XYZ file of C-alpha atoms in Angstrom:
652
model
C -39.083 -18.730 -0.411
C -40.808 -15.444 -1.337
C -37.833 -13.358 -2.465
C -38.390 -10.147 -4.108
C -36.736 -9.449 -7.759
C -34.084 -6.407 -7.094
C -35.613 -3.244 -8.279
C -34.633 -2.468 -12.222
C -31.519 -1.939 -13.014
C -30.124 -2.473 -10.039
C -27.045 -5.249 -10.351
C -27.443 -4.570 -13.853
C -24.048 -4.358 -14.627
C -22.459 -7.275 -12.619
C -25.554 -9.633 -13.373
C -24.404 -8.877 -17.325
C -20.793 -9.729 -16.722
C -21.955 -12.990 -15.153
C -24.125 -13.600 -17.489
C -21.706 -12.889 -19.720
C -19.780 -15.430 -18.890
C -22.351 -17.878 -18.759
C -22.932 -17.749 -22.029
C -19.765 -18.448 -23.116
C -19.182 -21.336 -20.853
C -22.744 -22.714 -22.854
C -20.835 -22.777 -25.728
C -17.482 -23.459 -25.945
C -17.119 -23.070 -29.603
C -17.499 -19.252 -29.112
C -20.446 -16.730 -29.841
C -20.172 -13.934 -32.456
C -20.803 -9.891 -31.099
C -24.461 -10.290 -32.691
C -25.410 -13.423 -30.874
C -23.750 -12.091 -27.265
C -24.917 -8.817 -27.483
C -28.943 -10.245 -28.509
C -27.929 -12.668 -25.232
C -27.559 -9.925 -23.050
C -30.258 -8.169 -24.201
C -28.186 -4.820 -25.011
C -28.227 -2.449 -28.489
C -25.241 -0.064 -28.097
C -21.830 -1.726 -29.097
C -20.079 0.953 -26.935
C -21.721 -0.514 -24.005
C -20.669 -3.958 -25.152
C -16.918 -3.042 -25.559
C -17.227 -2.085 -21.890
C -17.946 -5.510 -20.783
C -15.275 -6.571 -22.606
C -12.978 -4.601 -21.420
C -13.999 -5.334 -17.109
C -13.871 -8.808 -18.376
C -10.564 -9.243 -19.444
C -9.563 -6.259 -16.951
C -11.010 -5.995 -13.644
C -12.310 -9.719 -13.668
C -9.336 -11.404 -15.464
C -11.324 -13.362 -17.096
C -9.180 -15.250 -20.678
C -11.425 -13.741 -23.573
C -10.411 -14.789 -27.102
C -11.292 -13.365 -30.381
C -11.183 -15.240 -32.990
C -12.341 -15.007 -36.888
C -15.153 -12.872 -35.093
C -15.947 -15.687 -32.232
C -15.849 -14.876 -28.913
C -14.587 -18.020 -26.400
C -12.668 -18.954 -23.023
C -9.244 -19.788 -24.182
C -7.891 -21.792 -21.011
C -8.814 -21.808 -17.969
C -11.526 -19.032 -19.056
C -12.450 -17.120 -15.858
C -11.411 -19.743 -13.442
C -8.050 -19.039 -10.654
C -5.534 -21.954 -11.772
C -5.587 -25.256 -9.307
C -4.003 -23.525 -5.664
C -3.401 -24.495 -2.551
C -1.661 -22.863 0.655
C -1.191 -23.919 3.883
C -1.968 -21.743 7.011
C 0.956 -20.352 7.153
C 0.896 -19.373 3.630
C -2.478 -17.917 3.928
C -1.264 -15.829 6.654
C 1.674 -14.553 4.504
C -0.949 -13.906 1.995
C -3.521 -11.903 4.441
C -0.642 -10.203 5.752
C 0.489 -9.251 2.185
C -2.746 -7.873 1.232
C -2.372 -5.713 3.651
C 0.229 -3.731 2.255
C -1.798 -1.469 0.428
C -4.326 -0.214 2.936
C -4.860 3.649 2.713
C -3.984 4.099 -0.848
C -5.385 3.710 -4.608
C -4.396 0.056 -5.290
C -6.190 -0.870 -1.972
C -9.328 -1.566 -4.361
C -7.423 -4.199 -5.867
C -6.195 -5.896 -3.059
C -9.830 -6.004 -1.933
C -10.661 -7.684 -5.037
C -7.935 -9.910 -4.364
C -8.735 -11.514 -1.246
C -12.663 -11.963 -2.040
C -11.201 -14.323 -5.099
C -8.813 -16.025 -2.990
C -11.429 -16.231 0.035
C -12.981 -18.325 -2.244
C -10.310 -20.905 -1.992
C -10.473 -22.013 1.048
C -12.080 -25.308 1.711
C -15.096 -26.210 4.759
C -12.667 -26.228 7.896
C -9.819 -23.951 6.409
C -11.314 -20.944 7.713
C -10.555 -21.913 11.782
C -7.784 -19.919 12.995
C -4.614 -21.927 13.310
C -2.576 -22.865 16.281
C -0.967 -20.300 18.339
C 2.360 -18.955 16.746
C 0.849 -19.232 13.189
C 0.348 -16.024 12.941
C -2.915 -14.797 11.460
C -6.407 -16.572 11.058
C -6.405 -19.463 8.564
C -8.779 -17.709 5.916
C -7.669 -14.762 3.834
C -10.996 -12.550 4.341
C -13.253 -11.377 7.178
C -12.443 -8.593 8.958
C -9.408 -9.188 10.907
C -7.643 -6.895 13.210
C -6.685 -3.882 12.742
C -2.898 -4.546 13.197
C -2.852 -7.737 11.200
C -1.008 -11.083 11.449
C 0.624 -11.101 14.620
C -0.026 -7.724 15.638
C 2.047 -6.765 12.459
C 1.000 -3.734 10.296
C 2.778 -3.537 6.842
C 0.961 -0.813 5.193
C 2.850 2.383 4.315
C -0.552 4.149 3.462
C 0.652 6.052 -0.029
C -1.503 8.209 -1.871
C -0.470 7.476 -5.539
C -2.814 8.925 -8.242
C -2.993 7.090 -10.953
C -1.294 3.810 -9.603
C -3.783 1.384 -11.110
C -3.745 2.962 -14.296
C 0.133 2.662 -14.743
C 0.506 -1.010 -13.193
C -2.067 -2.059 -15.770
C -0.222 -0.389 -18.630
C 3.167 -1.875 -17.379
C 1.726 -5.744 -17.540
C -0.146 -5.108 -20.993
C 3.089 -3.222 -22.223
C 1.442 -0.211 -23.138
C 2.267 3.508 -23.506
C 0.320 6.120 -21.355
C 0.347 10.445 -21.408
C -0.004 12.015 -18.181
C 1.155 15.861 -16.996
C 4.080 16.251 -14.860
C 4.946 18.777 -12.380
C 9.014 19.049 -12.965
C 10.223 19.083 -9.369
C 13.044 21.664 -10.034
C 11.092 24.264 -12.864
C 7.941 24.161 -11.438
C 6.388 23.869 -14.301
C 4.109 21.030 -15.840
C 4.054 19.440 -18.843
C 2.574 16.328 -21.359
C 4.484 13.700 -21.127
C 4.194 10.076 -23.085
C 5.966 6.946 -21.409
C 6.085 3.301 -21.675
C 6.424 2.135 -18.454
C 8.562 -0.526 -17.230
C 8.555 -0.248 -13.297
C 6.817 1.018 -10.368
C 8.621 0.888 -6.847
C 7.872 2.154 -3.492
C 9.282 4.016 -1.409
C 8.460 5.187 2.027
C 5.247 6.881 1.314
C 5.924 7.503 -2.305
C 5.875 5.781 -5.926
C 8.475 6.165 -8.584
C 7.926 4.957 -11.798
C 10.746 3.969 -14.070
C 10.068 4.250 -18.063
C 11.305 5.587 -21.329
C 10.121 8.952 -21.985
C 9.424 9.605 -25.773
C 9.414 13.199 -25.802
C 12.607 13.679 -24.540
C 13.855 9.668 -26.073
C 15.153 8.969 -22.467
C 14.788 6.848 -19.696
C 13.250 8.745 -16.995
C 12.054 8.421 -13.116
C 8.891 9.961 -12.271
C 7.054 10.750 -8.909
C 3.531 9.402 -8.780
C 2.882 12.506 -6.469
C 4.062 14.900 -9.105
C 1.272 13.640 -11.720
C -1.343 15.635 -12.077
C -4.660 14.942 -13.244
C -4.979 11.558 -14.897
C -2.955 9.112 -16.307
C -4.189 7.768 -19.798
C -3.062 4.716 -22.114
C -2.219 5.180 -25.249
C -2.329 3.197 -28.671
C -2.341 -0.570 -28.668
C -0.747 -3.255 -26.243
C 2.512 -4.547 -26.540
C 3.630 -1.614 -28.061
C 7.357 -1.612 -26.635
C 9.853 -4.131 -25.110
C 11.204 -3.091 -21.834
C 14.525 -3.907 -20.009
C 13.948 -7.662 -18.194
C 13.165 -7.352 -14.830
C 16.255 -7.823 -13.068
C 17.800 -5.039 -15.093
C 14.764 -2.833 -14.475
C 15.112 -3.372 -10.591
C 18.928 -2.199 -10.958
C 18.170 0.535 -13.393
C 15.837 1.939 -10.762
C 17.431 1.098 -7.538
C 20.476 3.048 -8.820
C 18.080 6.312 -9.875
C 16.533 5.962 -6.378
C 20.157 5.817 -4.727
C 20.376 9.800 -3.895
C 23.316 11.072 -2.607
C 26.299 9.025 -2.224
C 27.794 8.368 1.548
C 30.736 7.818 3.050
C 32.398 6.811 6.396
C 33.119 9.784 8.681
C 34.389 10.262 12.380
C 32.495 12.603 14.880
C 32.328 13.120 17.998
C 29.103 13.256 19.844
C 27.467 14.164 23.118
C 26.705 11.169 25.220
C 22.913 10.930 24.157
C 23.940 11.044 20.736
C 26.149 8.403 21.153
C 24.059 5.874 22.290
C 21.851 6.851 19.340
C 23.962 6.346 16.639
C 26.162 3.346 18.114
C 22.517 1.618 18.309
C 22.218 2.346 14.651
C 25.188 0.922 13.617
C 28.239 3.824 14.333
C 31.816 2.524 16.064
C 33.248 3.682 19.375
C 36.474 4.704 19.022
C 39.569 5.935 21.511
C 39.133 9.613 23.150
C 35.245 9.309 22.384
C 35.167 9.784 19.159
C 32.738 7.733 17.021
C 32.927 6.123 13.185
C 29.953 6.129 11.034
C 30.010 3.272 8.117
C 27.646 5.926 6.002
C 27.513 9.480 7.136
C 24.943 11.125 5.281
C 25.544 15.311 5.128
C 21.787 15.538 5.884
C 21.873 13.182 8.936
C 25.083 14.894 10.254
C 23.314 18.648 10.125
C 20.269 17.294 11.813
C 22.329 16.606 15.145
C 23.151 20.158 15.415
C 25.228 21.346 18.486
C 24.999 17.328 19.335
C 27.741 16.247 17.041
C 31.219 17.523 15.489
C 32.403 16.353 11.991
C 36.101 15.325 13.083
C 36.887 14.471 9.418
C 36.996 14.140 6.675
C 37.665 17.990 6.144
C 35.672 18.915 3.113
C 32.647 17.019 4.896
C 32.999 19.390 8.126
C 32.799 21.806 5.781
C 30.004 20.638 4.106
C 27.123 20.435 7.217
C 28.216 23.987 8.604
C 27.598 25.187 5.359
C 23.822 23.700 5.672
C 24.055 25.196 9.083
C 24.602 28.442 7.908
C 21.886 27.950 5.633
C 19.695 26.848 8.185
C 20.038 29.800 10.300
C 19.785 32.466 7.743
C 16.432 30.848 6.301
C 15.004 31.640 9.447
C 16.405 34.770 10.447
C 13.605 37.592 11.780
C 9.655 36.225 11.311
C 9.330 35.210 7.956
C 6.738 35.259 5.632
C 2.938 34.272 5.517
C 2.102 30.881 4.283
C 0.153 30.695 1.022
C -3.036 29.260 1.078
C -3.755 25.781 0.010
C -5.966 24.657 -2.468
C -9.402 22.919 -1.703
C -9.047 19.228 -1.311
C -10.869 18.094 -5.043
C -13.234 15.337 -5.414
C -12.125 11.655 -5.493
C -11.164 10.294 -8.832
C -14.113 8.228 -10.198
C -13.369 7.109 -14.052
C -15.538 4.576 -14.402
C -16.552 3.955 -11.402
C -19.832 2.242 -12.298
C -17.981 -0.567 -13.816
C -15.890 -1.012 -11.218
C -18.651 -1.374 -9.027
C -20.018 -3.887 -11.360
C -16.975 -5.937 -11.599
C -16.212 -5.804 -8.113
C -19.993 -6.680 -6.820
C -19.815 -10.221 -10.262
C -16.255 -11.190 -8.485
C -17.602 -11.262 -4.705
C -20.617 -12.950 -6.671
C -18.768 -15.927 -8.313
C -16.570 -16.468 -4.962
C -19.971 -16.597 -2.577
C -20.846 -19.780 -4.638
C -17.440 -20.853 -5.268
C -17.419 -20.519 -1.597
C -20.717 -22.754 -1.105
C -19.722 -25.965 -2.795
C -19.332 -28.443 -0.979
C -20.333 -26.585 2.171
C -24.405 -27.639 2.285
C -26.214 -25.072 4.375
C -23.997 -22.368 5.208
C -25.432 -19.596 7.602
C -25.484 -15.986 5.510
C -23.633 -14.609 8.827
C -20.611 -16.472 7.887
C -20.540 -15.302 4.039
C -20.782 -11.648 5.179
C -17.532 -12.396 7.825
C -15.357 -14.339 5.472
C -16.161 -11.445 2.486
C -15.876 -8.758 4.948
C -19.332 -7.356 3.993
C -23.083 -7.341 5.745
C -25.890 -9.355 5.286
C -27.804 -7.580 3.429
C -25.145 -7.194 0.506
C -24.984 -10.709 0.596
C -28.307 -11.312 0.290
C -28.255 -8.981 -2.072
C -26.025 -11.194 -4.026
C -27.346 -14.700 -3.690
C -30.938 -13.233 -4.384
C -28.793 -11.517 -7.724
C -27.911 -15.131 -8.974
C -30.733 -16.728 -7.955
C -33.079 -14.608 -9.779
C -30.837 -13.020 -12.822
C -27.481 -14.422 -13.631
C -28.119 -17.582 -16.274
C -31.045 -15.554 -17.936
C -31.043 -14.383 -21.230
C -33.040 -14.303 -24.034
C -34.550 -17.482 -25.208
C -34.279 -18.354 -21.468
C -31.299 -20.139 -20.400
C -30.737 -21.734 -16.643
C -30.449 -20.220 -13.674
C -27.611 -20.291 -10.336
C -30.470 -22.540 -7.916
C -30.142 -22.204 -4.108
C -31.453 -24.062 -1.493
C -32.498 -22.030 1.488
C -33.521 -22.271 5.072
C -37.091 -21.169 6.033
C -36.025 -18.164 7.719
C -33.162 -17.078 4.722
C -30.555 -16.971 7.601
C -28.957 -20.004 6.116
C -28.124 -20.922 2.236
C -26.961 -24.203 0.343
C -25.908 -24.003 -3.256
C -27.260 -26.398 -5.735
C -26.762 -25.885 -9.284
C -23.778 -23.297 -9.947
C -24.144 -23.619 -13.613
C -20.452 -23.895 -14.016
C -19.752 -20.696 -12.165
C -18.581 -22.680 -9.202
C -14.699 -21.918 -9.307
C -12.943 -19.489 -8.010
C -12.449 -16.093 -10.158
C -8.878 -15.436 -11.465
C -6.978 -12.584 -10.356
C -6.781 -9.859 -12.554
C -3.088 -8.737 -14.059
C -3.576 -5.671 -11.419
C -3.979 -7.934 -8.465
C -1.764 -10.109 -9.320
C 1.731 -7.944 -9.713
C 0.306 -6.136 -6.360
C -0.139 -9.445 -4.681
C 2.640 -10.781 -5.748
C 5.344 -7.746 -5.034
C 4.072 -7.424 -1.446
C 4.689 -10.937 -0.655
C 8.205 -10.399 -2.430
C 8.687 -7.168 -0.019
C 7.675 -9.989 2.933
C 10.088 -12.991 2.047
C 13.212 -9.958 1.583
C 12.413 -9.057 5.144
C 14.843 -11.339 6.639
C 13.719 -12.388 10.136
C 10.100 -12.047 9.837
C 8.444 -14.995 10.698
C 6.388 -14.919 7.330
C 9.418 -14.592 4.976
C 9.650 -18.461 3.971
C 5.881 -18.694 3.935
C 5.745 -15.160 1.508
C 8.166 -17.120 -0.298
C 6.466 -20.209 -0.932
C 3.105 -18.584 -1.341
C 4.568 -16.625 -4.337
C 5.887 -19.192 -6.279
C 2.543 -21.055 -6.325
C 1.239 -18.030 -7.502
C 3.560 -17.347 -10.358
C 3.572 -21.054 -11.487
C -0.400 -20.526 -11.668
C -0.740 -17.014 -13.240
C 3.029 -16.588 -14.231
C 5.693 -14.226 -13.986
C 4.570 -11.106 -12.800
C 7.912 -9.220 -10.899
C 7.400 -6.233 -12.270
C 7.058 -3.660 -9.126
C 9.253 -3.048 -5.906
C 8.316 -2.960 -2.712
C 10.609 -2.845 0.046
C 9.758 -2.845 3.876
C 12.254 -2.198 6.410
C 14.624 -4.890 8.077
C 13.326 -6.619 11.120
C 15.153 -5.717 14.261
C 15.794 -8.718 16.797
C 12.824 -7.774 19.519
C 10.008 -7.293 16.685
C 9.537 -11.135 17.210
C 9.551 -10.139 20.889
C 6.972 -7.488 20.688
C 5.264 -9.311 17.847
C 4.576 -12.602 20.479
C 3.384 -10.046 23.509
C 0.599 -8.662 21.059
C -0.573 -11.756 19.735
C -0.852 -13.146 23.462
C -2.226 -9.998 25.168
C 0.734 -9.370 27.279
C 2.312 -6.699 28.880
C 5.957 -5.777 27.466
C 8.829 -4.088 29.530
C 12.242 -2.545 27.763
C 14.819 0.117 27.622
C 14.160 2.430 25.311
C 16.899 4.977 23.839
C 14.984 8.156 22.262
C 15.592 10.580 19.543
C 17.658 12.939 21.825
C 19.490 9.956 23.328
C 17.701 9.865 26.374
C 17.642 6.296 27.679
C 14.774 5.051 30.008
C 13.118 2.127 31.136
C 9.568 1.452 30.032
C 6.209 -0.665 30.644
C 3.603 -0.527 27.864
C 0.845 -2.446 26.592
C 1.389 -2.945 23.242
C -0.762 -2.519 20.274
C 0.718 -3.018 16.822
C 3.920 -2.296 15.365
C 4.116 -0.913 11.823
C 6.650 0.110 9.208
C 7.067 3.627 8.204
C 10.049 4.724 5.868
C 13.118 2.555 6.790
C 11.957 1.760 10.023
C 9.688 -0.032 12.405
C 7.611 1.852 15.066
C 5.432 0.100 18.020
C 2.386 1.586 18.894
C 1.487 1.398 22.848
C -0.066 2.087 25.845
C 2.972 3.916 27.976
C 1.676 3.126 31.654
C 4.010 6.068 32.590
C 2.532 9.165 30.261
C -1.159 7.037 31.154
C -1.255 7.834 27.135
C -0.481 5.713 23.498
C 3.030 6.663 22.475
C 5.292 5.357 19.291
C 8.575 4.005 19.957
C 11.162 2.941 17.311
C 11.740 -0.779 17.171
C 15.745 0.000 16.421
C 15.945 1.930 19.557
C 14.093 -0.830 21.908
C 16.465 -3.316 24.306
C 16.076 -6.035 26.396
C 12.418 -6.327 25.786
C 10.552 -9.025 27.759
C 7.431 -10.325 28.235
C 5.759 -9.181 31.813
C 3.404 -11.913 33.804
C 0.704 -9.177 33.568
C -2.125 -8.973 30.922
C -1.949 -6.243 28.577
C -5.405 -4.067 29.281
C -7.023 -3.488 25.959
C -6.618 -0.167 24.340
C -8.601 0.926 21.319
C -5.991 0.454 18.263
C -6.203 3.286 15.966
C -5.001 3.389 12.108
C -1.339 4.257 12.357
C 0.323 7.344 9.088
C 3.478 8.705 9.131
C 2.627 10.994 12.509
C 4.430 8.469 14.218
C 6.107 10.273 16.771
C 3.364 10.853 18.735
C 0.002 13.657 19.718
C -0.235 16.381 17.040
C 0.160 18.833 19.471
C 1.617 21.562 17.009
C 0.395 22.533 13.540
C 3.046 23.766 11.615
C 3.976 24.952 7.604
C 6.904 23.923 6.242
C 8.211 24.545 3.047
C 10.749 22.110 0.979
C 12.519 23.670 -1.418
C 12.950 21.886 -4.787
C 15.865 19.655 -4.093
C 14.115 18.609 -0.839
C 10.482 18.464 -1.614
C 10.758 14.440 -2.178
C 10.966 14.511 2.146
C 7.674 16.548 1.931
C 6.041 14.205 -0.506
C 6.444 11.072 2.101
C 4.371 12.934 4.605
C 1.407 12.948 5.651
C 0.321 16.542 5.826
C -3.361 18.213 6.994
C -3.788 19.927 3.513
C -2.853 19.413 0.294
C 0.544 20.520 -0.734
C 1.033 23.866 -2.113
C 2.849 24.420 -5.214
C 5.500 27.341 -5.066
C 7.715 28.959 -7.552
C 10.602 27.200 -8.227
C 9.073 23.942 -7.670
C 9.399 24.259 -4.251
C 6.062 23.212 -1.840
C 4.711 24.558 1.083
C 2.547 21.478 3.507
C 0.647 21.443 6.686
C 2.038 19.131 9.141
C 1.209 18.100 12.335
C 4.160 18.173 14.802
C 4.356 16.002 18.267
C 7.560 16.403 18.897
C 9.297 19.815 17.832
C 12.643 18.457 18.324
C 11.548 15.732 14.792
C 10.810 19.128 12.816
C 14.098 20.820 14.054
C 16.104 18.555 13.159
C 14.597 18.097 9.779
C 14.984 22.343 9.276
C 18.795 22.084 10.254
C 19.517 19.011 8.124
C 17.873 20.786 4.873
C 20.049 23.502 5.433
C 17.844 26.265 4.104
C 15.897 24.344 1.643
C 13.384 23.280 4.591
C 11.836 26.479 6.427
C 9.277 26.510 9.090
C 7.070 29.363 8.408
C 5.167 29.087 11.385
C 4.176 28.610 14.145
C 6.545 31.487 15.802
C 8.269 29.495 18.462
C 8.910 26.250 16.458
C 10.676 28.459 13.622
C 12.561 30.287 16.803
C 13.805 27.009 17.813
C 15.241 26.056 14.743
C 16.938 29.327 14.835
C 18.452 28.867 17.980
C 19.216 25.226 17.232
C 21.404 26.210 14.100
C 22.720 29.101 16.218
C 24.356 27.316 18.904
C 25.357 24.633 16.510
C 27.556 26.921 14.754
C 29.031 28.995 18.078
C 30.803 25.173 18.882
């Protein structure tokens, strides 16, 4: 084979960390800083304590140092013995998937090259029909997932990675925070004990030292970046269960309580369908009325009692209307989108590109010639980065100075195809960092508390292998909405490329009959929406899962659709733009959104955001339920709508 070396410098960083490695797994007794740094043929000690640091970091990898030796201590950079079966990988793949669209989707990447390289010749065949998913954990997959099923909430978290990594090493980090109510930012230090999610956002639970508190923060309200500070285990946090209650009881919000109402007939069927009571002379009970939920419905519902509750949502009425009274103001203008965070990103780079490295021949063994078209599916990558790769190892990783022995390949005569022959004991597969583990590990958690999904017991099992190989790691929550009874329904008519039919009960209370060709379904907020085809509108509409009846499979094929990634815009075409802005005690709705801009900060800590708007009647409801503290600035006749909507509510 006449391969060309890669040009200097290039790989330089992941073919160290390999090497790295290498070295130490030559000699077991450990290597001093002199004798690794002459090894990898490097001078500074800066750029030595950088290796170190993606070793034990972003590769995982168990580095010991001891009376000035350097050595594996256990399993060194090797995953623990693991095995899954199919459905368990598709629990897994399906997991993973939870953080697509936001700042720990890196490490989720990360995670399924590793665990790609676990599966054994034959494992990667998709499974029977009603497994779910394909058998492996990489490639490319669909767009929608196992089973048509698309988990990911899509939150934009700054500084996510950062704080999960703190929270596992037990270590305290500074950051500046935007107070929600002042407006104002300031410093603040924090050992972390918790990150949950939330809809679209992340709220991190911790002890702030400044103020010698415990303290909730909103990811979104960090600004700039988020830094550790002194050593590791610095601090002992609550346990884990206690943390979870601690913060499930700070997310709580306002307490509810049962009311009675009574309700036109289209908001009837709406709320009866989400759990409300029919009572005599058409009056309804709600289990948890929720003052925010009771001003949305406007002229559509009637607080029968309690009394100090009716009082309570015409007050936010009143509110409503007089916020927009005449034309309001301008907007502000909103500040330039900056560049993407990239701290380091070199190294990440390096220690993602020696991971995907270790798993292609970790991958290989066993396997005998193995076309390169199949590496580049099952790593979800192209040929020519893995060619890049094997031609990296080949040529580089084993090499040091006073020679050493190098990764050996044997290849077809064309290159299209690739054996592996000496791995030089980098032929198991690559542990999973802290990071990727507590990420993995919460989503499958947010899977197996999904009761009725058909991956819950498989999440379930999956998990506890995991933690019985790397340990404990329940230290985030996730939590995805519970399954209504036709999600398996609509779940089994995308998987087999059927047409669906159902009644379908809208946000207005409208009821209909429908025939769509669905396309995924997907959780946003507390709920599930399904994406599809509406053969009436000829156009893709969202429908929520809740709302859907008597759904059935039709005997006709679905026709394909282009699927298209899925935000919060779920109720429908964007075919407004409007600005909003949330007052302080309501901002934390704004900071779920997707908006078209990025948020601007107001005085007060209130925040103005570009949204799009399908359906004005989602955006006037929103208005009368924030009684005041959510104004539409513009455009004219969506803010005269909300006018008109708070008007007639309070003529009743």
């Amino acid at each position: 084979m006449n391969a060309k070396s890669p040009a200097p410098g290039r790989g330089q960083a992941a073919a160290r960390l390999l090497n790295l490695i290498a070295a130490l797994l030559a000699h077991p007794r450990g290597l001093t800083k002199a004798q690794l740094m002459d090894h990898l043929e490097i001078d500074d000690q800066r750029q030595f304590e950088r290796l170190k640091h993606a070793l034990r970091g972003a590769l995982g990898v168990a580095l010991q140092e001891t009376d000035g030796l350097y050595r594996l201590a256990g399993d060194g950079y090797a995953m623990p013995p693991l095995e899954f079966t199919p459905d368990e990988r598709a629990a897994v793949a399906l997991a993973l998937t939870e953080w697509r669209g936001s700042e720990i989707e890196r490490a989720a990447a990360a995670a399924r090259t590793k665990l790609t390289a676990l599966e054994a010749p034959g494992e990667a065949d998709p499974p029977s029909p009603g497994a779910g998913a394909g058998g492996g954990f990489g490639g490319p997959g669909g767009f929608g997932g196992p089973g048509g099923l698309d988990t990911a909430l899509r939150t934009r978290a700054s500084g996510a990675v950062e704080i999960i990594s703190a929270i596992a090493e037990r270590r305290a980090i500074a950051f500046d925070y935007l107070t929600g109510h002042s407006g104002q930012v300031g410093r603040r230090h924090v050992e972390p004990w918790r990150l949950a999610k939330r809809g679209q956002a992340f709220y991190l639970l911790g002890h702030d030292r400044d103020r010698d508190a415990r303290r909730v923060f909103n990811l979104d309200r960090i600004v700039g970046a988020v830094t550790p500070v002194g050593p590791a285990e610095a601090f002992e946090g609550p346990a884990p269960g206690q943390a979870h209650a601690l913060l499930q009881a700070a997310l709580a919000g306002e307490e509810t309580a049962a009311a009675r109402v009574k309700a036109t007939p289209e908001a009837s069927r709406v709320l009866v369908a989400e759990g409300a009571t029919k009572l005599d002379h058409g009056e309804l009970r709600l289990p948890a009325a929720d003052l925010f939920e009771l001003a949305a419905w406007g002229a559509a519902l009637e607080v029968v009692a309690p009394a100090g509750l009716r009082g309570a949502v015409r007050h936010r009425l009143e509110g409503a209307a007089l916020a927009h009274r005449g034309a309001g103001r301008q907007p502000n203008e909103y500040p330039a989108a900056g560049p993407a965070r990239r701290e380091n990103a070199g190294g990440q780079a390096g220690a993602a590109r020696a991971a995907r490295m270790v798993s292609l021949v970790s991958y290989l063994r066993g396997r005998g010639r193995t076309p390169l078209s199949e590496l580049a599916d099952r790593f979800g990558t192209t040929l020519a980065v893995v060619r890049a790769d094997l031609y990296l190892l080949w040529l580089d990783v084993g090499r040091g100075r006073g020679g050493g022995e190098l990764v050996e390949f044997d290849w077809s005569e064309d290159e299209s195809e690739v054996a592996l022959v000496d791995p030089q004991g980098l032929d198991r597969p690559m542990r999973l960092s802290a990071v990727e583990a507590i990420t993995l590990i919460a989503a499958l958690r947010s899977l197996e508390q999904a009761d009725g999904l058909m991956e819950a017991s498989a999440a379930e099992t999956a998990r506890v292998k995991l933690e019985a190989a790397l340990g404990p790691a329940d230290l985030m929550d996730l939590s995805l909405p519970p399954p209504p009874a036709v999600l398996g329904t609509l779940r089994d008519a995308i998987r087999l490329g059927r047409r669906v039919s159902f009644r379908y009960v809208d946000q207005a209370g409208r009821d209909s009959e429908r025939v769509a060709d669905p396309l995924v379904v997907f959780a946003v907020g507390d709920h599930w929406l399904l994406a599809a085809w509406d053969l009436r509108a000829e156009a893709e509409r969202y429908f929520r899962v809740d709302r859907i009846a008597d759904a059935a499979l039709a005997d006709e094929a679905a026709t394909p659709h282009p699927v298209r990634p899925h935000g919060s815009g779920w109720s429908g075409r964007a075919d407004l733009v409007a600005d909003v802005v949330f007052a302080a005690r309501e901002r934390w709705r704004a900071e779920r959104l997707e908006t078209l801009a990025p948020p601007a900060e107001l005085a007060g800590g209130s925040l103005q955001v570009r949204l799009a708007v399908s359906n004005p009647e989602w955006i006037t409801r929103m208005a009368l339920g924030g009684g005041g503290a959510i104004e539409v600035l513009n455009p004219p006749e969506l803010r005269d709508r909300v006018a008109a909507a708070a008007a007639a509510a309070l003529s009743g």
